[in-house]
Amino acid sequence: MLNSWVVMPACLPLVRRRCTTCTSERFRASGRFRVNAHHKLLDVWLLVLCTSCGQTAKLTVLERRNVRSLRPELLDRLHANDPALTAELLRDPVMLRRNRAALDWDGAWRLDTGGSDHLDREVIDIAVRFAAPIPLRPVRLIAEGCGLSRAEVERLLAEGKLVSAVRLSGKLSGDFTFTLKR
């Protein structure tokens, strides 16, 4: 029987970027946007706050965009500081690359295993689904979901008792399945 696990965001991830005031490299999204108009052109920034000193930094969302080229719904969401839009934009790799930033997902996700009644079986088939593209080590997920240490999961992988069609040694952010034989 195939069991299903879901990896989902628990909160917004931290933004990794160097602070110009202090030596910190972590910012948290404030959930606020700054929209600046230059006649018919708009600039839009997502405001982030340094976790150490509280300094505000701006992540560029749009630069010198004509007002008429924006969908009215998007403009309304920007003016309303929509938290769902903040989450969408933080997951946008183009925006992160443009701002030379990365995401820190430590502590910002949770694993829903649907209960632990399947863990005492001899063979466990699990399908892991990601609700958002969160880069995680599958070994860490398996250890957390099965209540094992990461060293134990590594040992099971080396012995061939943990099998998957994808490589379990790196980071993944997409769905995968695995079989665990005890």
mmCIF file with all atom_site columns, C-alpha atoms in Angstrom:
data_model
loop_
_atom_site.group_PDB
_atom_site.id
_atom_site.type_symbol
_atom_site.label_atom_id
_atom_site.label_alt_id
_atom_site.label_comp_id
_atom_site.label_asym_id
_atom_site.label_entity_id
_atom_site.label_seq_id
_atom_site.pdbx_PDB_ins_code
_atom_site.Cartn_x
_atom_site.Cartn_y
_atom_site.Cartn_z
_atom_site.occupancy
_atom_site.B_iso_or_equiv
_atom_site.pdbx_formal_charge
_atom_site.auth_seq_id
_atom_site.auth_comp_id
_atom_site.auth_asym_id
_atom_site.auth_atom_id
_atom_site.pdbx_PDB_model_num
ATOM 1   C CA . MET A 1 1   ? 0.000  0.000  0.000   1.00 0.00 ? 1   MET A CA 1
ATOM 2   C CA . LEU A 1 2   ? 1.379  3.381  -1.052  1.00 0.00 ? 2   LEU A CA 1
ATOM 3   C CA . ASN A 1 3   ? 1.371  6.008  1.685   1.00 0.00 ? 3   ASN A CA 1
ATOM 4   C CA . SER A 1 4   ? 1.533  9.705  0.915   1.00 0.00 ? 4   SER A CA 1
ATOM 5   C CA . TRP A 1 5   ? 3.612  12.364 2.667   1.00 0.00 ? 5   TRP A CA 1
ATOM 6   C CA . VAL A 1 6   ? 3.288  16.076 1.960   1.00 0.00 ? 6   VAL A CA 1
ATOM 7   C CA . VAL A 1 7   ? 6.001  18.685 2.480   1.00 0.00 ? 7   VAL A CA 1
ATOM 8   C CA . MET A 1 8   ? 4.374  22.072 2.914   1.00 0.00 ? 8   MET A CA 1
ATOM 9   C CA . PRO A 1 9   ? 5.503  25.538 3.912   1.00 0.00 ? 9   PRO A CA 1
ATOM 10  C CA . ALA A 1 10  ? 4.800  26.419 7.531   1.00 0.00 ? 10  ALA A CA 1
ATOM 11  C CA . CYS A 1 11  ? 5.733  30.094 7.131   1.00 0.00 ? 11  CYS A CA 1
ATOM 12  C CA . LEU A 1 12  ? 7.621  32.353 4.759   1.00 0.00 ? 12  LEU A CA 1
ATOM 13  C CA . PRO A 1 13  ? 11.291 31.456 4.347   1.00 0.00 ? 13  PRO A CA 1
ATOM 14  C CA . LEU A 1 14  ? 14.083 33.840 5.283   1.00 0.00 ? 14  LEU A CA 1
ATOM 15  C CA . VAL A 1 15  ? 15.853 35.693 2.492   1.00 0.00 ? 15  VAL A CA 1
ATOM 16  C CA . ARG A 1 16  ? 19.622 35.225 2.350   1.00 0.00 ? 16  ARG A CA 1
ATOM 17  C CA . ARG A 1 17  ? 21.313 38.452 1.328   1.00 0.00 ? 17  ARG A CA 1
ATOM 18  C CA . ARG A 1 18  ? 24.041 40.559 2.910   1.00 0.00 ? 18  ARG A CA 1
ATOM 19  C CA . CYS A 1 19  ? 22.900 43.445 5.083   1.00 0.00 ? 19  CYS A CA 1
ATOM 20  C CA . THR A 1 20  ? 24.583 46.787 4.316   1.00 0.00 ? 20  THR A CA 1
ATOM 21  C CA . THR A 1 21  ? 24.408 47.899 7.957   1.00 0.00 ? 21  THR A CA 1
ATOM 22  C CA . CYS A 1 22  ? 25.532 44.832 9.903   1.00 0.00 ? 22  CYS A CA 1
ATOM 23  C CA . THR A 1 23  ? 27.164 41.504 9.016   1.00 0.00 ? 23  THR A CA 1
ATOM 24  C CA . SER A 1 24  ? 23.934 39.518 9.025   1.00 0.00 ? 24  SER A CA 1
ATOM 25  C CA . GLU A 1 25  ? 22.835 37.596 5.940   1.00 0.00 ? 25  GLU A CA 1
ATOM 26  C CA . ARG A 1 26  ? 19.230 36.875 6.893   1.00 0.00 ? 26  ARG A CA 1
ATOM 27  C CA . PHE A 1 27  ? 16.162 38.973 6.158   1.00 0.00 ? 27  PHE A CA 1
ATOM 28  C CA . ARG A 1 28  ? 12.517 38.250 6.809   1.00 0.00 ? 28  ARG A CA 1
ATOM 29  C CA . ALA A 1 29  ? 9.797  39.391 4.450   1.00 0.00 ? 29  ALA A CA 1
ATOM 30  C CA . SER A 1 30  ? 7.743  42.186 5.954   1.00 0.00 ? 30  SER A CA 1
ATOM 31  C CA . GLY A 1 31  ? 4.818  41.396 3.645   1.00 0.00 ? 31  GLY A CA 1
ATOM 32  C CA . ARG A 1 32  ? 4.744  44.995 2.439   1.00 0.00 ? 32  ARG A CA 1
ATOM 33  C CA . PHE A 1 33  ? 5.318  46.381 -1.024  1.00 0.00 ? 33  PHE A CA 1
ATOM 34  C CA . ARG A 1 34  ? 6.516  49.802 -2.032  1.00 0.00 ? 34  ARG A CA 1
ATOM 35  C CA . VAL A 1 35  ? 4.994  51.061 -5.260  1.00 0.00 ? 35  VAL A CA 1
ATOM 36  C CA . ASN A 1 36  ? 6.590  54.196 -6.697  1.00 0.00 ? 36  ASN A CA 1
ATOM 37  C CA . ALA A 1 37  ? 5.193  56.026 -9.736  1.00 0.00 ? 37  ALA A CA 1
ATOM 38  C CA . HIS A 1 38  ? 7.200  58.056 -12.237 1.00 0.00 ? 38  HIS A CA 1
ATOM 39  C CA . HIS A 1 39  ? 4.470  59.577 -14.416 1.00 0.00 ? 39  HIS A CA 1
ATOM 40  C CA . LYS A 1 40  ? 3.204  56.488 -16.300 1.00 0.00 ? 40  LYS A CA 1
ATOM 41  C CA . LEU A 1 41  ? 5.979  54.155 -15.108 1.00 0.00 ? 41  LEU A CA 1
ATOM 42  C CA . LEU A 1 42  ? 5.988  52.078 -11.925 1.00 0.00 ? 42  LEU A CA 1
ATOM 43  C CA . ASP A 1 43  ? 8.706  50.638 -9.738  1.00 0.00 ? 43  ASP A CA 1
ATOM 44  C CA . VAL A 1 44  ? 7.705  47.954 -7.234  1.00 0.00 ? 44  VAL A CA 1
ATOM 45  C CA . TRP A 1 45  ? 9.797  46.558 -4.369  1.00 0.00 ? 45  TRP A CA 1
ATOM 46  C CA . LEU A 1 46  ? 9.161  43.902 -1.743  1.00 0.00 ? 46  LEU A CA 1
ATOM 47  C CA . LEU A 1 47  ? 10.400 45.173 1.622   1.00 0.00 ? 47  LEU A CA 1
ATOM 48  C CA . VAL A 1 48  ? 12.466 42.827 3.781   1.00 0.00 ? 48  VAL A CA 1
ATOM 49  C CA . LEU A 1 49  ? 13.834 43.405 7.290   1.00 0.00 ? 49  LEU A CA 1
ATOM 50  C CA . CYS A 1 50  ? 17.250 42.326 8.596   1.00 0.00 ? 50  CYS A CA 1
ATOM 51  C CA . THR A 1 51  ? 16.819 39.747 11.363  1.00 0.00 ? 51  THR A CA 1
ATOM 52  C CA . SER A 1 52  ? 19.769 41.190 13.271  1.00 0.00 ? 52  SER A CA 1
ATOM 53  C CA . CYS A 1 53  ? 19.518 44.993 13.103  1.00 0.00 ? 53  CYS A CA 1
ATOM 54  C CA . GLY A 1 54  ? 16.033 45.544 11.610  1.00 0.00 ? 54  GLY A CA 1
ATOM 55  C CA . GLN A 1 55  ? 17.344 47.528 8.621   1.00 0.00 ? 55  GLN A CA 1
ATOM 56  C CA . THR A 1 56  ? 14.900 47.605 5.684   1.00 0.00 ? 56  THR A CA 1
ATOM 57  C CA . ALA A 1 57  ? 16.076 46.420 2.274   1.00 0.00 ? 57  ALA A CA 1
ATOM 58  C CA . LYS A 1 58  ? 14.188 46.360 -1.005  1.00 0.00 ? 58  LYS A CA 1
ATOM 59  C CA . LEU A 1 59  ? 13.890 43.433 -3.399  1.00 0.00 ? 59  LEU A CA 1
ATOM 60  C CA . THR A 1 60  ? 13.043 44.684 -6.878  1.00 0.00 ? 60  THR A CA 1
ATOM 61  C CA . VAL A 1 61  ? 9.839  43.196 -8.254  1.00 0.00 ? 61  VAL A CA 1
ATOM 62  C CA . LEU A 1 62  ? 9.210  45.524 -11.229 1.00 0.00 ? 62  LEU A CA 1
ATOM 63  C CA . GLU A 1 63  ? 11.332 48.289 -12.727 1.00 0.00 ? 63  GLU A CA 1
ATOM 64  C CA . ARG A 1 64  ? 10.055 51.137 -14.886 1.00 0.00 ? 64  ARG A CA 1
ATOM 65  C CA . ARG A 1 65  ? 6.963  49.209 -15.975 1.00 0.00 ? 65  ARG A CA 1
ATOM 66  C CA . ASN A 1 66  ? 4.195  51.017 -17.815 1.00 0.00 ? 66  ASN A CA 1
ATOM 67  C CA . VAL A 1 67  ? 1.066  51.191 -15.660 1.00 0.00 ? 67  VAL A CA 1
ATOM 68  C CA . ARG A 1 68  ? -1.146 49.978 -18.504 1.00 0.00 ? 68  ARG A CA 1
ATOM 69  C CA . SER A 1 69  ? 0.952  46.822 -18.939 1.00 0.00 ? 69  SER A CA 1
ATOM 70  C CA . LEU A 1 70  ? 0.030  45.598 -15.433 1.00 0.00 ? 70  LEU A CA 1
ATOM 71  C CA . ARG A 1 71  ? -3.129 43.659 -14.772 1.00 0.00 ? 71  ARG A CA 1
ATOM 72  C CA . PRO A 1 72  ? -5.441 45.682 -12.486 1.00 0.00 ? 72  PRO A CA 1
ATOM 73  C CA . GLU A 1 73  ? -5.746 42.680 -10.119 1.00 0.00 ? 73  GLU A CA 1
ATOM 74  C CA . LEU A 1 74  ? -1.962 42.604 -9.652  1.00 0.00 ? 74  LEU A CA 1
ATOM 75  C CA . LEU A 1 75  ? -1.873 46.314 -8.919  1.00 0.00 ? 75  LEU A CA 1
ATOM 76  C CA . ASP A 1 76  ? -4.676 45.901 -6.375  1.00 0.00 ? 76  ASP A CA 1
ATOM 77  C CA . ARG A 1 77  ? -2.800 43.041 -4.694  1.00 0.00 ? 77  ARG A CA 1
ATOM 78  C CA . LEU A 1 78  ? 0.376  45.141 -4.530  1.00 0.00 ? 78  LEU A CA 1
ATOM 79  C CA . HIS A 1 79  ? -1.457 48.097 -2.970  1.00 0.00 ? 79  HIS A CA 1
ATOM 80  C CA . ALA A 1 80  ? -3.210 45.767 -0.492  1.00 0.00 ? 80  ALA A CA 1
ATOM 81  C CA . ASN A 1 81  ? 0.114  44.112 0.550   1.00 0.00 ? 81  ASN A CA 1
ATOM 82  C CA . ASP A 1 82  ? -1.320 40.669 -0.253  1.00 0.00 ? 82  ASP A CA 1
ATOM 83  C CA . PRO A 1 83  ? 0.553  37.994 1.794   1.00 0.00 ? 83  PRO A CA 1
ATOM 84  C CA . ALA A 1 84  ? -0.140 35.347 -0.871  1.00 0.00 ? 84  ALA A CA 1
ATOM 85  C CA . LEU A 1 85  ? 1.574  37.556 -3.449  1.00 0.00 ? 85  LEU A CA 1
ATOM 86  C CA . THR A 1 86  ? 4.570  37.884 -1.125  1.00 0.00 ? 86  THR A CA 1
ATOM 87  C CA . ALA A 1 87  ? 4.822  34.089 -0.947  1.00 0.00 ? 87  ALA A CA 1
ATOM 88  C CA . GLU A 1 88  ? 4.487  33.771 -4.745  1.00 0.00 ? 88  GLU A CA 1
ATOM 89  C CA . LEU A 1 89  ? 7.177  36.353 -5.409  1.00 0.00 ? 89  LEU A CA 1
ATOM 90  C CA . LEU A 1 90  ? 9.586  34.820 -2.890  1.00 0.00 ? 90  LEU A CA 1
ATOM 91  C CA . ARG A 1 91  ? 9.348  31.527 -4.801  1.00 0.00 ? 91  ARG A CA 1
ATOM 92  C CA . ASP A 1 92  ? 10.061 33.245 -8.132  1.00 0.00 ? 92  ASP A CA 1
ATOM 93  C CA . PRO A 1 93  ? 13.612 32.268 -9.169  1.00 0.00 ? 93  PRO A CA 1
ATOM 94  C CA . VAL A 1 94  ? 13.871 35.170 -11.644 1.00 0.00 ? 94  VAL A CA 1
ATOM 95  C CA . MET A 1 95  ? 13.176 37.743 -8.939  1.00 0.00 ? 95  MET A CA 1
ATOM 96  C CA . LEU A 1 96  ? 15.627 36.090 -6.550  1.00 0.00 ? 96  LEU A CA 1
ATOM 97  C CA . ARG A 1 97  ? 18.348 35.974 -9.191  1.00 0.00 ? 97  ARG A CA 1
ATOM 98  C CA . ARG A 1 98  ? 17.760 39.621 -10.162 1.00 0.00 ? 98  ARG A CA 1
ATOM 99  C CA . ASN A 1 99  ? 18.194 40.656 -6.515  1.00 0.00 ? 99  ASN A CA 1
ATOM 100 C CA . ARG A 1 100 ? 21.135 38.288 -5.862  1.00 0.00 ? 100 ARG A CA 1
ATOM 101 C CA . ALA A 1 101 ? 19.200 36.627 -3.070  1.00 0.00 ? 101 ALA A CA 1
ATOM 102 C CA . ALA A 1 102 ? 18.404 33.067 -2.021  1.00 0.00 ? 102 ALA A CA 1
ATOM 103 C CA . LEU A 1 103 ? 15.875 31.489 0.327   1.00 0.00 ? 103 LEU A CA 1
ATOM 104 C CA . ASP A 1 104 ? 16.622 29.856 3.653   1.00 0.00 ? 104 ASP A CA 1
ATOM 105 C CA . TRP A 1 105 ? 13.930 27.228 4.318   1.00 0.00 ? 105 TRP A CA 1
ATOM 106 C CA . ASP A 1 106 ? 15.299 26.068 7.719   1.00 0.00 ? 106 ASP A CA 1
ATOM 107 C CA . GLY A 1 107 ? 12.327 25.831 10.066  1.00 0.00 ? 107 GLY A CA 1
ATOM 108 C CA . ALA A 1 108 ? 9.898  27.164 7.445   1.00 0.00 ? 108 ALA A CA 1
ATOM 109 C CA . TRP A 1 109 ? 8.421  23.818 6.356   1.00 0.00 ? 109 TRP A CA 1
ATOM 110 C CA . ARG A 1 110 ? 6.645  20.861 7.902   1.00 0.00 ? 110 ARG A CA 1
ATOM 111 C CA . LEU A 1 111 ? 6.113  17.248 6.922   1.00 0.00 ? 111 LEU A CA 1
ATOM 112 C CA . ASP A 1 112 ? 2.611  15.771 7.051   1.00 0.00 ? 112 ASP A CA 1
ATOM 113 C CA . THR A 1 113 ? 2.925  11.971 7.181   1.00 0.00 ? 113 THR A CA 1
ATOM 114 C CA . GLY A 1 114 ? -0.743 11.228 7.834   1.00 0.00 ? 114 GLY A CA 1
ATOM 115 C CA . GLY A 1 115 ? 0.057  9.298  11.024  1.00 0.00 ? 115 GLY A CA 1
ATOM 116 C CA . SER A 1 116 ? 2.625  6.715  12.075  1.00 0.00 ? 116 SER A CA 1
ATOM 117 C CA . ASP A 1 117 ? 0.561  3.514  11.801  1.00 0.00 ? 117 ASP A CA 1
ATOM 118 C CA . HIS A 1 118 ? 2.404  2.433  8.610   1.00 0.00 ? 118 HIS A CA 1
ATOM 119 C CA . LEU A 1 119 ? 5.888  2.620  10.165  1.00 0.00 ? 119 LEU A CA 1
ATOM 120 C CA . ASP A 1 120 ? 5.775  -0.815 11.856  1.00 0.00 ? 120 ASP A CA 1
ATOM 121 C CA . ARG A 1 121 ? 5.310  -2.706 8.565   1.00 0.00 ? 121 ARG A CA 1
ATOM 122 C CA . GLU A 1 122 ? 8.115  -4.753 7.036   1.00 0.00 ? 122 GLU A CA 1
ATOM 123 C CA . VAL A 1 123 ? 8.031  -2.893 3.695   1.00 0.00 ? 123 VAL A CA 1
ATOM 124 C CA . ILE A 1 124 ? 6.926  0.732  3.405   1.00 0.00 ? 124 ILE A CA 1
ATOM 125 C CA . ASP A 1 125 ? 6.141  2.440  0.069   1.00 0.00 ? 125 ASP A CA 1
ATOM 126 C CA . ILE A 1 126 ? 5.963  6.218  0.375   1.00 0.00 ? 126 ILE A CA 1
ATOM 127 C CA . ALA A 1 127 ? 5.147  8.925  -2.193  1.00 0.00 ? 127 ALA A CA 1
ATOM 128 C CA . VAL A 1 128 ? 6.487  12.330 -1.135  1.00 0.00 ? 128 VAL A CA 1
ATOM 129 C CA . ARG A 1 129 ? 4.733  15.344 -2.630  1.00 0.00 ? 129 ARG A CA 1
ATOM 130 C CA . PHE A 1 130 ? 5.949  18.929 -2.338  1.00 0.00 ? 130 PHE A CA 1
ATOM 131 C CA . ALA A 1 131 ? 3.258  21.598 -1.975  1.00 0.00 ? 131 ALA A CA 1
ATOM 132 C CA . ALA A 1 132 ? 5.913  24.235 -2.811  1.00 0.00 ? 132 ALA A CA 1
ATOM 133 C CA . PRO A 1 133 ? 9.378  23.899 -4.361  1.00 0.00 ? 133 PRO A CA 1
ATOM 134 C CA . ILE A 1 134 ? 11.311 23.616 -1.084  1.00 0.00 ? 134 ILE A CA 1
ATOM 135 C CA . PRO A 1 135 ? 14.849 22.254 -1.590  1.00 0.00 ? 135 PRO A CA 1
ATOM 136 C CA . LEU A 1 136 ? 15.400 19.550 1.051   1.00 0.00 ? 136 LEU A CA 1
ATOM 137 C CA . ARG A 1 137 ? 17.581 16.515 1.522   1.00 0.00 ? 137 ARG A CA 1
ATOM 138 C CA . PRO A 1 138 ? 15.469 13.347 1.091   1.00 0.00 ? 138 PRO A CA 1
ATOM 139 C CA . VAL A 1 139 ? 17.530 11.632 3.795   1.00 0.00 ? 139 VAL A CA 1
ATOM 140 C CA . ARG A 1 140 ? 16.399 14.298 6.264   1.00 0.00 ? 140 ARG A CA 1
ATOM 141 C CA . LEU A 1 141 ? 12.744 13.894 5.210   1.00 0.00 ? 141 LEU A CA 1
ATOM 142 C CA . ILE A 1 142 ? 12.876 10.120 5.518   1.00 0.00 ? 142 ILE A CA 1
ATOM 143 C CA . ALA A 1 143 ? 14.575 10.345 8.904   1.00 0.00 ? 143 ALA A CA 1
ATOM 144 C CA . GLU A 1 144 ? 11.973 12.778 10.207  1.00 0.00 ? 144 GLU A CA 1
ATOM 145 C CA . GLY A 1 145 ? 9.001  10.895 8.730   1.00 0.00 ? 145 GLY A CA 1
ATOM 146 C CA . CYS A 1 146 ? 10.114 7.457  9.940   1.00 0.00 ? 146 CYS A CA 1
ATOM 147 C CA . GLY A 1 147 ? 11.466 8.558  13.306  1.00 0.00 ? 147 GLY A CA 1
ATOM 148 C CA . LEU A 1 148 ? 15.021 7.463  12.504  1.00 0.00 ? 148 LEU A CA 1
ATOM 149 C CA . SER A 1 149 ? 18.360 9.213  12.754  1.00 0.00 ? 149 SER A CA 1
ATOM 150 C CA . ARG A 1 150 ? 19.972 10.468 9.573   1.00 0.00 ? 150 ARG A CA 1
ATOM 151 C CA . ALA A 1 151 ? 22.888 8.083  10.164  1.00 0.00 ? 151 ALA A CA 1
ATOM 152 C CA . GLU A 1 152 ? 20.428 5.173  10.312  1.00 0.00 ? 152 GLU A CA 1
ATOM 153 C CA . VAL A 1 153 ? 18.810 6.291  7.041   1.00 0.00 ? 153 VAL A CA 1
ATOM 154 C CA . GLU A 1 154 ? 22.272 6.582  5.433   1.00 0.00 ? 154 GLU A CA 1
ATOM 155 C CA . ARG A 1 155 ? 23.065 3.033  6.629   1.00 0.00 ? 155 ARG A CA 1
ATOM 156 C CA . LEU A 1 156 ? 19.796 1.673  5.197   1.00 0.00 ? 156 LEU A CA 1
ATOM 157 C CA . LEU A 1 157 ? 20.583 3.435  1.915   1.00 0.00 ? 157 LEU A CA 1
ATOM 158 C CA . ALA A 1 158 ? 24.072 1.919  1.786   1.00 0.00 ? 158 ALA A CA 1
ATOM 159 C CA . GLU A 1 159 ? 22.712 -1.572 2.548   1.00 0.00 ? 159 GLU A CA 1
ATOM 160 C CA . GLY A 1 160 ? 20.144 -1.305 -0.260  1.00 0.00 ? 160 GLY A CA 1
ATOM 161 C CA . LYS A 1 161 ? 17.163 -1.404 2.101   1.00 0.00 ? 161 LYS A CA 1
ATOM 162 C CA . LEU A 1 162 ? 16.133 2.098  1.085   1.00 0.00 ? 162 LEU A CA 1
ATOM 163 C CA . VAL A 1 163 ? 15.423 2.311  -2.651  1.00 0.00 ? 163 VAL A CA 1
ATOM 164 C CA . SER A 1 164 ? 14.201 5.116  -4.886  1.00 0.00 ? 164 SER A CA 1
ATOM 165 C CA . ALA A 1 165 ? 14.178 6.007  -8.579  1.00 0.00 ? 165 ALA A CA 1
ATOM 166 C CA . VAL A 1 166 ? 15.811 9.366  -7.729  1.00 0.00 ? 166 VAL A CA 1
ATOM 167 C CA . ARG A 1 167 ? 19.164 10.016 -6.095  1.00 0.00 ? 167 ARG A CA 1
ATOM 168 C CA . LEU A 1 168 ? 18.581 10.431 -2.349  1.00 0.00 ? 168 LEU A CA 1
ATOM 169 C CA . SER A 1 169 ? 21.975 11.919 -1.496  1.00 0.00 ? 169 SER A CA 1
ATOM 170 C CA . GLY A 1 170 ? 21.496 15.511 -2.773  1.00 0.00 ? 170 GLY A CA 1
ATOM 171 C CA . LYS A 1 171 ? 18.712 18.047 -2.418  1.00 0.00 ? 171 LYS A CA 1
ATOM 172 C CA . LEU A 1 172 ? 15.311 17.676 -4.073  1.00 0.00 ? 172 LEU A CA 1
ATOM 173 C CA . SER A 1 173 ? 12.399 20.052 -4.452  1.00 0.00 ? 173 SER A CA 1
ATOM 174 C CA . GLY A 1 174 ? 10.142 17.811 -6.525  1.00 0.00 ? 174 GLY A CA 1
ATOM 175 C CA . ASP A 1 175 ? 7.950  14.792 -5.863  1.00 0.00 ? 175 ASP A CA 1
ATOM 176 C CA . PHE A 1 176 ? 9.553  11.367 -5.449  1.00 0.00 ? 176 PHE A CA 1
ATOM 177 C CA . THR A 1 177 ? 8.784  7.880  -4.144  1.00 0.00 ? 177 THR A CA 1
ATOM 178 C CA . PHE A 1 178 ? 10.839 5.453  -2.095  1.00 0.00 ? 178 PHE A CA 1
ATOM 179 C CA . THR A 1 179 ? 10.613 1.977  -0.610  1.00 0.00 ? 179 THR A CA 1
ATOM 180 C CA . LEU A 1 180 ? 11.994 1.116  2.834   1.00 0.00 ? 180 LEU A CA 1
ATOM 181 C CA . LYS A 1 181 ? 12.612 -2.548 3.734   1.00 0.00 ? 181 LYS A CA 1
ATOM 182 C CA . ARG A 1 182 ? 13.339 -3.390 7.364   1.00 0.00 ? 182 ARG A CA 1
#
